[in-house]
PDB file of C-alpha atoms in Angstrom:
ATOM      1  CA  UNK S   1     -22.182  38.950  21.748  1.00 52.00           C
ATOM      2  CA  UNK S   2     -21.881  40.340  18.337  1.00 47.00           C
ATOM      3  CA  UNK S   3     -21.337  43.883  19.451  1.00 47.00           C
ATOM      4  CA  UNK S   4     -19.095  42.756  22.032  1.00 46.00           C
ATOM      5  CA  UNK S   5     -16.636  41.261  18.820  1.00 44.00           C
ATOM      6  CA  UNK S   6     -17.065  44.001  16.826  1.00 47.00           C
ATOM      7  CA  UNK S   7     -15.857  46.067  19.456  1.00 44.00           C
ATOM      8  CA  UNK S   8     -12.902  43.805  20.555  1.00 48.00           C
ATOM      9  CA  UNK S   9     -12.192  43.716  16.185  1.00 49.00           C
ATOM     10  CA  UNK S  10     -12.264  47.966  16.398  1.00 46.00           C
ATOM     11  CA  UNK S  11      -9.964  47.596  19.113  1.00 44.00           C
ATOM     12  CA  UNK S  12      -7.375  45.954  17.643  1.00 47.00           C
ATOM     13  CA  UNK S  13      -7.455  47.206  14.131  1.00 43.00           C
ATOM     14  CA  UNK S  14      -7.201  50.643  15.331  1.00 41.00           C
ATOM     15  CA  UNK S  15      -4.669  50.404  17.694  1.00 46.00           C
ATOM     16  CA  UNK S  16      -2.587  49.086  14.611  1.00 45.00           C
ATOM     17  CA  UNK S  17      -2.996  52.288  12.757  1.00 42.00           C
ATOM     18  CA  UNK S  18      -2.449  54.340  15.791  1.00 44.00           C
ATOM     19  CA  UNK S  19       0.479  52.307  16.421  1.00 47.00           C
ATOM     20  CA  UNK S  20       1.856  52.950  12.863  1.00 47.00           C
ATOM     21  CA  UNK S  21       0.751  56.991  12.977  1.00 44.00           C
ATOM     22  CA  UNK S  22       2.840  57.055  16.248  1.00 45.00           C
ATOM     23  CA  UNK S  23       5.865  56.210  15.147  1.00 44.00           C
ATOM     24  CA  UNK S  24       6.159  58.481  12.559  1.00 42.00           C
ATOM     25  CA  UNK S  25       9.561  60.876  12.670  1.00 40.00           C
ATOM     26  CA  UNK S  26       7.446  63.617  12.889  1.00 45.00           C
ATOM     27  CA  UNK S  27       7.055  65.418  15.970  1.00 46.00           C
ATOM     28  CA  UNK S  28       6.622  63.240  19.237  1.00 50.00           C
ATOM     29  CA  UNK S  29       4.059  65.333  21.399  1.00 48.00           C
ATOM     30  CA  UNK S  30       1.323  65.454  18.560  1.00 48.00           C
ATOM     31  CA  UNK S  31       1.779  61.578  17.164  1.00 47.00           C
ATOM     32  CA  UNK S  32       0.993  60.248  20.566  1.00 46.00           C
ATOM     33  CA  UNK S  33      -1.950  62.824  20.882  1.00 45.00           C
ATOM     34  CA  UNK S  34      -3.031  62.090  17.731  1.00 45.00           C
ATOM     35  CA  UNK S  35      -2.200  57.841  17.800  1.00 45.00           C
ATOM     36  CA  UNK S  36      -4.738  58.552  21.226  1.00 45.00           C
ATOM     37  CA  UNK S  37      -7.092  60.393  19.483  1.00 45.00           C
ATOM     38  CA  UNK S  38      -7.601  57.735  16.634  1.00 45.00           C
ATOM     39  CA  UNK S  39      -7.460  55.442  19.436  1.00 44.00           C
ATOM     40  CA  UNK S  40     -10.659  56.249  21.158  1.00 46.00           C
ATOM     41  CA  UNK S  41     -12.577  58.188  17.812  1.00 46.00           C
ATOM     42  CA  UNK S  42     -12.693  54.214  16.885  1.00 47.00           C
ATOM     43  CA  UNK S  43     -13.861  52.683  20.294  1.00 40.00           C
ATOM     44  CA  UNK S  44     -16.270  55.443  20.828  1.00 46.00           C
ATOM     45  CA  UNK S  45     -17.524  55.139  17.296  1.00 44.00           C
ATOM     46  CA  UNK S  46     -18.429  51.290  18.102  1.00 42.00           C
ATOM     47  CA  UNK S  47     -19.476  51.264  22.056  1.00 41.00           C
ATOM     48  CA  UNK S  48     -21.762  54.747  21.110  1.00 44.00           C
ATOM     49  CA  UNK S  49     -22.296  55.802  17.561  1.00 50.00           C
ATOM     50  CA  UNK S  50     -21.239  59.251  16.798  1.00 49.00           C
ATOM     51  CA  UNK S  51     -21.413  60.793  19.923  1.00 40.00           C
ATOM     52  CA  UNK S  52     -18.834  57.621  21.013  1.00 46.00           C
ATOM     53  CA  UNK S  53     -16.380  58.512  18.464  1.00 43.00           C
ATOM     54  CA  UNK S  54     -16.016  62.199  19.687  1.00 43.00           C
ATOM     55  CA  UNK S  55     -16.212  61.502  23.278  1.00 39.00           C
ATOM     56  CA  UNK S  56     -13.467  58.790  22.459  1.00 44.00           C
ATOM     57  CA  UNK S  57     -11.490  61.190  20.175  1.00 44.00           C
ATOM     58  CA  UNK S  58     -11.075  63.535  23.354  1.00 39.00           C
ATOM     59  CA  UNK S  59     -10.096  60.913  26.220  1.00 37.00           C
ATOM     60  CA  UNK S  60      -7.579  59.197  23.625  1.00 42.00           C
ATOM     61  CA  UNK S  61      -6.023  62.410  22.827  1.00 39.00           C
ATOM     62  CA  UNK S  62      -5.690  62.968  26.361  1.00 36.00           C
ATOM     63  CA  UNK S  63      -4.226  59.446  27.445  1.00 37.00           C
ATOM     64  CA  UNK S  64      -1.512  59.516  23.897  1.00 39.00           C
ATOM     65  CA  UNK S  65      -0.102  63.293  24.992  1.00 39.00           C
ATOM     66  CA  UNK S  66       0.359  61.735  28.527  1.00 39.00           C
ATOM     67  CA  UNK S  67       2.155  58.684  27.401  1.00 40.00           C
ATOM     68  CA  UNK S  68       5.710  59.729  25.926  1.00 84.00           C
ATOM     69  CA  UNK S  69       4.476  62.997  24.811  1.00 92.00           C
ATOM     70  CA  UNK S  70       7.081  65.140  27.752  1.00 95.00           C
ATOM     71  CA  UNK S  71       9.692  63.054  25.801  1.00 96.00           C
ATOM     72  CA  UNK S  72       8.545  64.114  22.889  1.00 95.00           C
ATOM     73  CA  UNK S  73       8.210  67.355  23.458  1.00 96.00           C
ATOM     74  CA  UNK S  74      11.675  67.268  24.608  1.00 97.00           C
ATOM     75  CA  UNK S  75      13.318  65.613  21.793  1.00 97.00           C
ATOM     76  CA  UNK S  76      11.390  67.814  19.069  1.00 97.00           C
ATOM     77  CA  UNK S  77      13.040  71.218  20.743  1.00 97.00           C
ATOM     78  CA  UNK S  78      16.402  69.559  20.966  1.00 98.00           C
ATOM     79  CA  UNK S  79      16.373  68.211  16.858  1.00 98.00           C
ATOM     80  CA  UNK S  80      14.907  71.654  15.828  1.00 97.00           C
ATOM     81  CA  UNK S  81      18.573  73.178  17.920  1.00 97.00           C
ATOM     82  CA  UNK S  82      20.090  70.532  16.542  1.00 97.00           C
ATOM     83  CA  UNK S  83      19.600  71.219  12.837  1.00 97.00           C
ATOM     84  CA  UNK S  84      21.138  74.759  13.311  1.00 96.00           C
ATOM     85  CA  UNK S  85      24.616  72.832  13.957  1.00 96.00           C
ATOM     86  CA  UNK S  86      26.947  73.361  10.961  1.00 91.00           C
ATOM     87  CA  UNK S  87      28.166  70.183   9.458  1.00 92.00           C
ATOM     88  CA  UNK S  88      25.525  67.968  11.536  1.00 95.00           C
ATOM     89  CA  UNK S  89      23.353  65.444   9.737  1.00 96.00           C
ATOM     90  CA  UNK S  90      20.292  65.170  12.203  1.00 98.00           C
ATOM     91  CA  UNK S  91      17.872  62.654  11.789  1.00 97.00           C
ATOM     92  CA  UNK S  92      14.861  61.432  13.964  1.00 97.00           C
ATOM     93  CA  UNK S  93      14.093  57.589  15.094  1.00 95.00           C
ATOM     94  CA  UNK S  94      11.118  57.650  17.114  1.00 94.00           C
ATOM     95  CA  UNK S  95      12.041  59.448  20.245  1.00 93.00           C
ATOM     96  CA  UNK S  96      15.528  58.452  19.287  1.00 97.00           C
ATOM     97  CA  UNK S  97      17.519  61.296  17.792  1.00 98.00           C
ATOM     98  CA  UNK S  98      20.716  60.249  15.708  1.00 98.00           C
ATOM     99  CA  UNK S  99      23.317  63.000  14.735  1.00 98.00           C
ATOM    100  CA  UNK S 100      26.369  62.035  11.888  1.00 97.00           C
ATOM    101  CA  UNK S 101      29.401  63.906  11.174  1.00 96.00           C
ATOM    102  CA  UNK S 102      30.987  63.227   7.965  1.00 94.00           C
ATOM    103  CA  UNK S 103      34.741  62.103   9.615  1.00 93.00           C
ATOM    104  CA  UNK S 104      36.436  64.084   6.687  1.00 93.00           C
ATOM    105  CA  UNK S 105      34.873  67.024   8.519  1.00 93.00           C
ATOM    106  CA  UNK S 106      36.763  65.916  11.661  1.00 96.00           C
ATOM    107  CA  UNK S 107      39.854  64.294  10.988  1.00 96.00           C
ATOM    108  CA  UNK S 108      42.184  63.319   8.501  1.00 94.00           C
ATOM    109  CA  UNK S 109      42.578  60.538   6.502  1.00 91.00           C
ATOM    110  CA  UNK S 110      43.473  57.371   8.834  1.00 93.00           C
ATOM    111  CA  UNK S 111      43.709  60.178  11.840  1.00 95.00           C
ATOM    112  CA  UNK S 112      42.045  60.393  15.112  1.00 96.00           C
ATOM    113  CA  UNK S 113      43.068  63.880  16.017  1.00 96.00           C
ATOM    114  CA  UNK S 114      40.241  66.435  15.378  1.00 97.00           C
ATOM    115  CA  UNK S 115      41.142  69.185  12.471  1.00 95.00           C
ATOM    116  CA  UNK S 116      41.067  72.585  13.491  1.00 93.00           C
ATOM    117  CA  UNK S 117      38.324  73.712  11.756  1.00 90.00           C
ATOM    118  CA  UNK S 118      35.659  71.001  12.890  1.00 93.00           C
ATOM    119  CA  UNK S 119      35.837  72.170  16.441  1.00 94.00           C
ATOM    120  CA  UNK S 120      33.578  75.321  15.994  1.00 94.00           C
ATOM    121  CA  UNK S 121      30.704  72.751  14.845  1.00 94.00           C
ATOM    122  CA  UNK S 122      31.356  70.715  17.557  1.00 97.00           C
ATOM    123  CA  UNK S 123      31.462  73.336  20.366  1.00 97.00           C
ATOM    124  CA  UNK S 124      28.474  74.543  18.913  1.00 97.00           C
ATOM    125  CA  UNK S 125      27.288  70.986  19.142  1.00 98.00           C
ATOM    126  CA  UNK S 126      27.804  70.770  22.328  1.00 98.00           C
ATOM    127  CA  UNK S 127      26.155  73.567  23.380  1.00 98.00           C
ATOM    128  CA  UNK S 128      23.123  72.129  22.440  1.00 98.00           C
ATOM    129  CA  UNK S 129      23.728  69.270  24.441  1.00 98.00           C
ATOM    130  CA  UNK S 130      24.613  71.749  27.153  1.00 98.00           C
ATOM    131  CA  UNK S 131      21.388  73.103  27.120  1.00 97.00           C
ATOM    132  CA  UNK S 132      19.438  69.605  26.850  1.00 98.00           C
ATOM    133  CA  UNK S 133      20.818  68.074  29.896  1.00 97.00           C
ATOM    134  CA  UNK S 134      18.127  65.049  29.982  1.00 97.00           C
ATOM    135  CA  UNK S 135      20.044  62.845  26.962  1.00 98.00           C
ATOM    136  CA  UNK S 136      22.439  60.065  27.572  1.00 98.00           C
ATOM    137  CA  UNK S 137      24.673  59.510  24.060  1.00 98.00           C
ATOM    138  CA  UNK S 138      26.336  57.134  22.207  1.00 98.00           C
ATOM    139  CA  UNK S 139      29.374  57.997  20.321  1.00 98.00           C
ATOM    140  CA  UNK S 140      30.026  55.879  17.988  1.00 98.00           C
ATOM    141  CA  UNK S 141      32.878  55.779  15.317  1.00 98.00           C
ATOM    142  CA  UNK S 142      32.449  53.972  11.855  1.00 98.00           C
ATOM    143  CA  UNK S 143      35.228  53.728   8.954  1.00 97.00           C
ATOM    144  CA  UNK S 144      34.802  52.060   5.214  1.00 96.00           C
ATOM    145  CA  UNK S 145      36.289  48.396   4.164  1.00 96.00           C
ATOM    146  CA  UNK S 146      39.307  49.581   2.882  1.00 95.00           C
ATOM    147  CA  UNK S 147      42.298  49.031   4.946  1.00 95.00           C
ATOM    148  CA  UNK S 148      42.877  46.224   7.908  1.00 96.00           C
ATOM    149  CA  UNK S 149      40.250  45.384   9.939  1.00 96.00           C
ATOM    150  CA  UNK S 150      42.231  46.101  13.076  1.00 97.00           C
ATOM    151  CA  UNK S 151      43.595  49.655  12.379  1.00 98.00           C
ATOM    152  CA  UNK S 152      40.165  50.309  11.505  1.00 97.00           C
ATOM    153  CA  UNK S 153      38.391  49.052  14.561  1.00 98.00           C
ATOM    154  CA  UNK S 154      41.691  50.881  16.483  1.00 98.00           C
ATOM    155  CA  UNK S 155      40.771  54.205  14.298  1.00 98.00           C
ATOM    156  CA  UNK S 156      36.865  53.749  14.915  1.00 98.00           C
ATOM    157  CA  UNK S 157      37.472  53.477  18.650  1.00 98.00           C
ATOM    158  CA  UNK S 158      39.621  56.351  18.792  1.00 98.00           C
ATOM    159  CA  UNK S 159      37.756  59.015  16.935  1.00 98.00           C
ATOM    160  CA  UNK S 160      34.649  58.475  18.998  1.00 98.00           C
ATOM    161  CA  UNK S 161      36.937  59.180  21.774  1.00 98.00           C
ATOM    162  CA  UNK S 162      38.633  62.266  20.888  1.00 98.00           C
ATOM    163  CA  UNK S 163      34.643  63.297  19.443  1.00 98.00           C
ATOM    164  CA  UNK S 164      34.160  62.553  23.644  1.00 98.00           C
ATOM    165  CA  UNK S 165      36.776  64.161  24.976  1.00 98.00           C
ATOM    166  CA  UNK S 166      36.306  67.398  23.282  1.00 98.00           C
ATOM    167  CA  UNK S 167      32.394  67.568  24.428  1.00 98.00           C
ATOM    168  CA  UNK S 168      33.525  66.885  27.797  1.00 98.00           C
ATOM    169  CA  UNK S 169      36.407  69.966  27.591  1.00 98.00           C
ATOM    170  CA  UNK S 170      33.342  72.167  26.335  1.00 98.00           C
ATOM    171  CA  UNK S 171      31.178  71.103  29.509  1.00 98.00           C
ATOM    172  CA  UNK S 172      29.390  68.489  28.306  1.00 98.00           C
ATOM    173  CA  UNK S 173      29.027  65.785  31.656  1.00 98.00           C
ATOM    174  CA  UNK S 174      31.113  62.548  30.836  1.00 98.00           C
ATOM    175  CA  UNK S 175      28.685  59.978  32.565  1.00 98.00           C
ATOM    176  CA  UNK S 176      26.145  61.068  29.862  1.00 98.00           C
ATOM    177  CA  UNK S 177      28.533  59.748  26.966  1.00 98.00           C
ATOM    178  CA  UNK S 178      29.574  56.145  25.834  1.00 98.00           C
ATOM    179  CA  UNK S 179      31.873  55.674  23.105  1.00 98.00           C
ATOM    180  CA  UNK S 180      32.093  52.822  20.519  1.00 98.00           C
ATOM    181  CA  UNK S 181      33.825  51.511  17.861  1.00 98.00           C
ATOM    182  CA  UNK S 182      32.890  49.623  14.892  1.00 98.00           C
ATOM    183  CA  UNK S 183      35.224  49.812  12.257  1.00 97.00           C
ATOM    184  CA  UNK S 184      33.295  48.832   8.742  1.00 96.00           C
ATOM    185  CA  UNK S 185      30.390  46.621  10.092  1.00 97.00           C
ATOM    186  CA  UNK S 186      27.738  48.813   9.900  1.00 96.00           C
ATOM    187  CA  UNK S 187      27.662  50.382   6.789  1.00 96.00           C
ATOM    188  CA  UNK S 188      24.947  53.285   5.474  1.00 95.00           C
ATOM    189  CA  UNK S 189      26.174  52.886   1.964  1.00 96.00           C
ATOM    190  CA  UNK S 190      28.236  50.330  -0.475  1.00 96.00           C
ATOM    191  CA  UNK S 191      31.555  49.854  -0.146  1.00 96.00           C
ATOM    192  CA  UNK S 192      31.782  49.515  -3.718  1.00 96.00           C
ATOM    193  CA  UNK S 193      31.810  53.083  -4.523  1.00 96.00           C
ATOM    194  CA  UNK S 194      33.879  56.088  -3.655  1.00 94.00           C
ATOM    195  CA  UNK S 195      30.740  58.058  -2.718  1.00 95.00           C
ATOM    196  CA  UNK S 196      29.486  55.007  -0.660  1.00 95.00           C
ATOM    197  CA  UNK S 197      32.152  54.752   1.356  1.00 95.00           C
ATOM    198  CA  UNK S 198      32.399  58.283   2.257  1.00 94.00           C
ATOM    199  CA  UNK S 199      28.828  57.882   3.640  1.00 94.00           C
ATOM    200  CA  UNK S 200      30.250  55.319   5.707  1.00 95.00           C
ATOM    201  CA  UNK S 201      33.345  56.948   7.184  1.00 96.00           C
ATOM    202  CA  UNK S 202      31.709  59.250   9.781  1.00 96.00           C
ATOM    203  CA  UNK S 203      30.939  59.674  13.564  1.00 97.00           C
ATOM    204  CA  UNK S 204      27.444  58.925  14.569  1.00 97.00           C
ATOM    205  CA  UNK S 205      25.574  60.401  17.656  1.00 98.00           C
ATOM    206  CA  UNK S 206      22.548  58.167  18.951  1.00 98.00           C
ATOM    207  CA  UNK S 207      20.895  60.420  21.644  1.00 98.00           C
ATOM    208  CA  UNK S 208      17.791  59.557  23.439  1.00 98.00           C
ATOM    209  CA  UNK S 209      16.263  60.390  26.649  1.00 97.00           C
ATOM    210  CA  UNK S 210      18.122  59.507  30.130  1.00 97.00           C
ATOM    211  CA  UNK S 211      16.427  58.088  33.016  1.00 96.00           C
ATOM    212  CA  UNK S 212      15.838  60.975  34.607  1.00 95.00           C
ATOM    213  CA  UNK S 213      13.436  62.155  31.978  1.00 96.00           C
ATOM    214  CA  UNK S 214      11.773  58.675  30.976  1.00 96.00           C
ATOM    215  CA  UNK S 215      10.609  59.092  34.984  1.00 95.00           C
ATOM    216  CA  UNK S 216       8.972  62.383  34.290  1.00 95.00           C
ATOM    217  CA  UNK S 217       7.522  60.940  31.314  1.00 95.00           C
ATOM    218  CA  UNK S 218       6.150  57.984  33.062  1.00 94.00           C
ATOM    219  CA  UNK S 219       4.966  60.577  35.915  1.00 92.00           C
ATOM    220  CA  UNK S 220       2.717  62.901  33.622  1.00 90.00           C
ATOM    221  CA  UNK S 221       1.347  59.838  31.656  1.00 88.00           C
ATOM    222  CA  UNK S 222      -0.528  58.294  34.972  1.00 85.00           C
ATOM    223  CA  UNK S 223      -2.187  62.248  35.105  1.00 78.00           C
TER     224      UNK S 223
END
């Protein structure tokens, strides 16, 4: 009975810390393998001693780079292409990868037509996407506080529409993107500052994995 809630205890506890390892932004394929690995090292070590933890170790590695790992995978090739993008702030959530363009890169002051010389960063942008066909985006355009609310939420709507339109002229397939607008309501920085709300004027790209490739991933985690 005793051995029985120790190992129930070991369970739990190190799922926790395999849960936490997981998420890490760090790459996707090798903090499931590793969240696995720590996983089973800590069942094993309980239901068999030594011996247990290794034989664990190797079937929890095996069952954390099935699960999510092909999105992972995917996602860590895509944010190393990404960070080659002039101008683009890449960052990684999880499996989630979230891409911001500074709007006085793009546009003008209280414009929504892009500049000139943003559209080399973006075609290269969107050559990236190009080439990463499995990733459904959000497009979403963000302004500061100053100003009325309504020309901003206008404004906000409209730049992550042009940002649209010009991925889709440079092949990028329309049903992949949404656009939305959200004026000053979710700020990255204070409004109080200059240098805040330059951080907050900007176009932000959530992409993540489309259902096409969370089916493969579900497919090669049941291997």
């Amino acid at each position: 009975m005793i051995r029985k809630l120790k190992l129930a205890s070991a369970i739990c506890i190190v799922a926790f810390v395999a849960a936490a390892c997981a998420t890490k932004t760090q790459t996707g394929a090798l903090a499931g393998a590793g969240a696995g690995g720590l996983l089973g090292a800590g069942i094993g070590a309980i239901a068999g001693g030594g011996k247990g933890a290794a034989i664990g170790a190797a079937v929890g590695a095996g069952v954390g780079a099935g699960s999510g790992a092909l999105i992972g995978n995917y996602m860590d090739k895509q944010e190393k292409r990404l960070k080659e993008v002039k101008s683009a702030k890449v960052e990684r959530q999880g499996d989630k990868l979230v891409v911001k363009f500074n709007s006085a890169i793009l546009f003008d002051t209280g414009k929504s037509e892009l500049k000139g010389a943003s559209r080399a960063d973006l075609a290269e942008f969107a050559q990236v996407l190009r080439e990463y066909k499995d990733t459904d985006l959000v497009i979403e355009g963000h302004t500061d506080n100053k100003g009325k609310k309504g020309f901003n939420q206008k404004l906000s709507e409209s730049r992550a529409e042009a940002v649209i339109g010009f991925l889709r002229g440079e092949g990028v397939a329309r049903p992949r993107m949404t656009g939305r607008g959200y004026a000053d309501d979710m700020p990255v920085a204070s409004n109080s500052s200059e240098d805040g709300r330059r951080q907050n004027r900007r176009v932000q790209i959530q992409i993540a994995a489309n259902e096409n490739l969370q089916k493969q991933d579900a497919q090669a985690a049941k291997k």
